[in-house]
Short mmCIF file of C-alpha atoms in Angstrom, two decimals:
data_model
loop_
_atom_site.label_atom_id
_atom_site.label_comp_id
_atom_site.label_asym_id
_atom_site.label_seq_id
_atom_site.Cartn_x
_atom_site.Cartn_y
_atom_site.Cartn_z
CA MET T 1 88.31 -74.64 -9.43
CA ILE T 2 88.49 -72.58 -6.26
CA PHE T 3 87.99 -68.81 -6.06
CA HIS T 4 90.39 -67.07 -3.69
CA PHE T 5 90.44 -63.53 -2.34
CA GLY T 6 93.93 -62.43 -1.34
CA ALA T 7 97.55 -63.28 -2.08
CA VAL T 8 98.41 -66.29 -4.20
CA PRO T 9 98.08 -69.20 -1.76
CA GLU T 10 100.97 -71.48 -0.92
CA ASP T 11 100.41 -75.21 -0.54
CA PRO T 12 101.72 -75.96 2.99
CA ASP T 13 102.25 -79.62 2.08
CA PHE T 14 104.66 -78.77 -0.76
CA MET T 15 108.20 -78.39 0.60
CA PRO T 16 110.29 -78.05 -2.56
CA GLU T 17 113.79 -77.95 -1.06
CA GLN T 18 113.13 -81.05 1.08
CA GLU T 19 111.61 -82.90 -1.89
CA GLY T 20 114.50 -82.33 -4.31
CA TRP T 21 113.06 -79.50 -6.41
CA THR T 22 115.28 -76.78 -7.90
CA ALA T 23 114.22 -73.15 -7.64
CA LEU T 24 113.84 -71.42 -10.98
CA ARG T 25 116.18 -68.43 -11.25
CA GLU T 26 113.62 -65.66 -11.47
CA PRO T 27 113.58 -62.11 -10.12
CA SER T 28 111.26 -60.86 -7.40
CA PRO T 29 107.78 -59.81 -8.58
CA TRP T 30 108.74 -56.10 -8.68
CA VAL T 31 111.96 -56.72 -10.62
CA THR T 32 110.02 -59.04 -12.93
CA GLN T 33 107.70 -56.13 -13.76
CA LEU T 34 110.71 -53.99 -14.68
CA CYS T 35 112.28 -56.77 -16.77
CA ALA T 36 108.95 -57.31 -18.51
CA ALA T 37 108.70 -53.71 -19.77
CA PRO T 38 110.77 -54.35 -22.94
CA VAL T 39 108.81 -57.56 -23.50
CA ALA T 40 105.57 -55.53 -23.27
CA ALA T 41 106.89 -53.02 -25.79
CA ALA T 42 107.89 -55.77 -28.23
CA ALA T 43 104.60 -57.66 -27.81
CA GLY T 44 102.51 -54.51 -28.23
CA PHE T 45 104.50 -53.35 -31.26
CA GLY T 46 104.32 -56.81 -32.82
CA THR T 47 100.56 -56.95 -32.34
CA VAL T 48 100.08 -53.51 -33.90
CA CYS T 49 102.24 -54.61 -36.85
CA LEU T 50 100.21 -57.80 -37.23
CA TRP T 51 97.01 -55.76 -37.36
CA ALA T 52 98.56 -53.33 -39.87
CA VAL T 53 99.76 -56.12 -42.17
CA LEU T 54 96.58 -58.22 -42.04
CA THR T 55 93.78 -55.64 -41.88
CA GLU T 56 92.93 -52.08 -42.75
CA VAL T 57 91.44 -51.29 -39.37
CA SER T 58 91.12 -47.72 -38.22
CA ALA T 59 92.37 -46.90 -34.74
CA GLU T 60 89.39 -44.60 -34.27
CA TRP T 61 87.55 -45.50 -31.04
CA PRO T 62 83.82 -45.77 -31.87
CA TYR T 63 82.42 -45.85 -28.31
CA PRO T 64 82.12 -43.45 -25.38
CA ASP T 65 85.24 -43.40 -23.21
CA TRP T 66 83.42 -44.83 -20.19
CA TRP T 67 83.20 -48.15 -22.08
CA LEU T 68 86.94 -48.63 -21.54
CA VAL T 69 86.58 -49.65 -17.89
CA PRO T 70 84.13 -52.54 -18.39
CA LEU T 71 85.96 -53.63 -21.56
CA PHE T 72 89.33 -53.78 -19.79
CA LEU T 73 87.87 -55.51 -16.75
CA GLY T 74 86.23 -58.08 -19.02
CA LEU T 75 89.52 -58.55 -20.87
CA VAL T 76 91.42 -59.18 -17.63
CA LEU T 77 88.84 -61.73 -16.46
CA LEU T 78 88.82 -63.47 -19.84
CA HIS T 79 92.65 -63.54 -19.88
CA GLU T 80 92.79 -65.22 -16.45
CA MET T 81 89.97 -67.64 -17.30
CA LEU T 82 91.93 -68.74 -20.38
CA HIS T 83 94.94 -69.42 -18.16
CA ALA T 84 92.71 -71.48 -15.86
CA LEU T 85 91.20 -73.45 -18.74
CA LEU T 86 94.73 -74.44 -19.75
CA HIS T 87 95.41 -75.93 -16.32
CA PRO T 88 95.50 -79.73 -16.17
CA ARG T 89 92.01 -81.24 -16.34
CA LEU T 90 90.57 -77.94 -17.62
CA ALA T 91 90.60 -76.32 -14.17
CA THR T 92 88.17 -78.87 -12.73
CA THR T 93 90.30 -79.72 -9.68
CA PRO T 94 90.76 -77.84 -6.38
CA ASP T 95 94.39 -77.27 -7.45
CA SER T 96 93.12 -74.64 -9.93
CA ILE T 97 92.64 -71.31 -8.24
CA LEU T 98 91.21 -68.15 -9.73
CA GLY T 99 91.83 -65.20 -7.46
CA PHE T 100 91.92 -61.51 -6.81
CA TRP T 101 94.61 -59.87 -4.66
CA PRO T 102 93.16 -56.48 -3.64
CA SER T 103 96.34 -54.89 -2.26
CA LYS T 104 98.09 -55.52 -5.61
CA VAL T 105 94.92 -54.91 -7.68
CA LEU T 106 95.73 -58.22 -9.35
CA PHE T 107 93.59 -60.99 -10.81
CA TYR T 108 95.36 -64.32 -11.20
CA ALA T 109 94.96 -67.95 -12.20
CA HIS T 110 97.17 -70.31 -10.19
CA TYR T 111 97.68 -74.06 -10.30
CA GLN T 112 99.06 -75.78 -7.20
CA GLY T 113 99.73 -79.16 -8.77
CA THR T 114 102.59 -80.53 -10.83
CA TRP T 115 102.67 -80.23 -14.59
CA SER T 116 105.03 -80.74 -17.49
CA LYS T 117 107.34 -78.01 -18.71
CA TRP T 118 105.45 -77.63 -21.99
CA ALA T 119 101.99 -77.62 -20.37
CA PHE T 120 103.21 -74.79 -18.13
CA VAL T 121 104.55 -72.86 -21.14
CA ARG T 122 101.32 -73.45 -23.10
CA CYS T 123 99.30 -72.11 -20.16
CA GLY T 124 101.50 -69.02 -19.94
CA LEU T 125 101.34 -68.25 -23.66
CA GLY T 126 97.72 -69.26 -24.32
CA PRO T 127 95.95 -65.97 -23.55
CA PHE T 128 98.51 -64.02 -25.59
CA PHE T 129 97.87 -66.13 -28.69
CA VAL T 130 94.09 -66.36 -28.24
CA LEU T 131 93.47 -62.71 -27.36
CA SER T 132 96.28 -60.88 -29.21
CA VAL T 133 97.38 -62.95 -32.21
CA LEU T 134 94.14 -64.68 -33.19
CA PRO T 135 91.85 -61.57 -33.45
CA PRO T 136 93.71 -59.88 -36.34
CA VAL T 137 93.95 -63.20 -38.16
CA ILE T 138 90.20 -63.83 -37.80
CA CYS T 139 89.36 -60.21 -38.72
CA ALA T 140 91.51 -60.55 -41.85
CA LEU T 141 89.86 -63.84 -42.80
CA VAL T 142 86.30 -62.56 -42.42
CA GLY T 143 87.07 -59.07 -43.75
CA TYR T 144 85.87 -57.25 -40.65
CA PRO T 145 88.42 -54.78 -39.28
CA SER T 146 87.34 -54.09 -35.71
CA PRO T 147 88.81 -51.12 -33.81
CA THR T 148 87.51 -52.65 -30.55
CA LEU T 149 89.36 -55.91 -31.13
CA LEU T 150 92.45 -53.95 -32.21
CA LEU T 151 92.47 -52.04 -28.91
CA LEU T 152 91.78 -55.10 -26.76
CA SER T 153 94.35 -57.30 -28.50
CA VAL T 154 97.08 -54.66 -28.16
CA VAL T 155 96.23 -54.06 -24.48
CA ASN T 156 96.27 -57.82 -23.89
CA ALA T 157 99.67 -58.08 -25.61
CA LEU T 158 101.05 -55.38 -23.33
CA ALA T 159 99.53 -57.05 -20.26
CA SER T 160 100.87 -60.48 -21.28
CA CYS T 161 104.47 -59.36 -20.79
CA VAL T 162 104.98 -61.17 -17.46
CA ASP T 163 103.42 -64.35 -18.92
CA LEU T 164 105.75 -64.15 -21.91
CA LEU T 165 108.78 -63.53 -19.70
CA GLY T 166 107.79 -66.41 -17.40
CA ALA T 167 107.46 -68.77 -20.36
CA MET T 168 110.95 -67.75 -21.48
CA PHE T 169 112.36 -68.49 -18.02
CA ILE T 170 110.79 -71.96 -18.13
CA MET T 171 111.97 -72.70 -21.69
CA TRP T 172 115.55 -71.60 -20.93
CA GLN T 173 116.00 -73.20 -17.51
CA VAL T 174 113.85 -76.32 -17.23
CA PRO T 175 115.39 -79.35 -18.95
CA SER T 176 113.41 -81.25 -21.56
CA GLY T 177 111.13 -83.72 -19.82
CA GLY T 178 111.12 -81.61 -16.65
CA ILE T 179 108.14 -81.03 -14.42
CA VAL T 180 107.19 -77.71 -12.86
CA ARG T 181 105.37 -76.66 -9.72
CA ASN T 182 104.68 -73.34 -7.99
CA LYS T 183 104.75 -72.46 -4.32
CA GLY T 184 102.98 -69.12 -4.23
CA TRP T 185 104.75 -66.86 -6.71
CA TYR T 186 107.89 -68.97 -6.91
CA THR T 187 108.51 -71.73 -9.43
CA TYR T 188 110.39 -74.99 -8.94
CA TYR T 189 111.32 -77.79 -11.30
CA ARG T 190 112.86 -81.23 -11.40
CA VAL T 191 113.53 -83.86 -14.01
#
């Protein structure tokens, strides 16, 4: 894995149009954020409902407010590390990049290699399931309703909206058996 400071890097050796790749129909990053707002609302509401059905957790915040900043920063880093761990070969190749883009205040995990449609979808959805769906299930199983995990899982669900939307784009547009590759922010596929 490589750590990168700045915009998502583009592999200069990957020339998708010349190599027969098809561009995924996806909006620009800013329009994607707007399109993802209803997905965020649905994911957040669904996560709250899951907590309500499975546990009797109180939404009372038991810590000083200043704890929110390190908790959210830790959540963001954990979310991106989970993406990276779902890269091919568990992020052990130089094609796996974990980065921070200061001008966008954005942490990211990026893979420059080629992977299958379903591996790409699994990587996109992984942090949502591990950090938003799994905590209420585990809390229900062990009988420990945690307000901290409730808050973090709902925030993660809201923040996963672009990942969820991206996975939908891949599932709807890439044919079965297709392979996927990114060039910077943009996604390409071929069968």
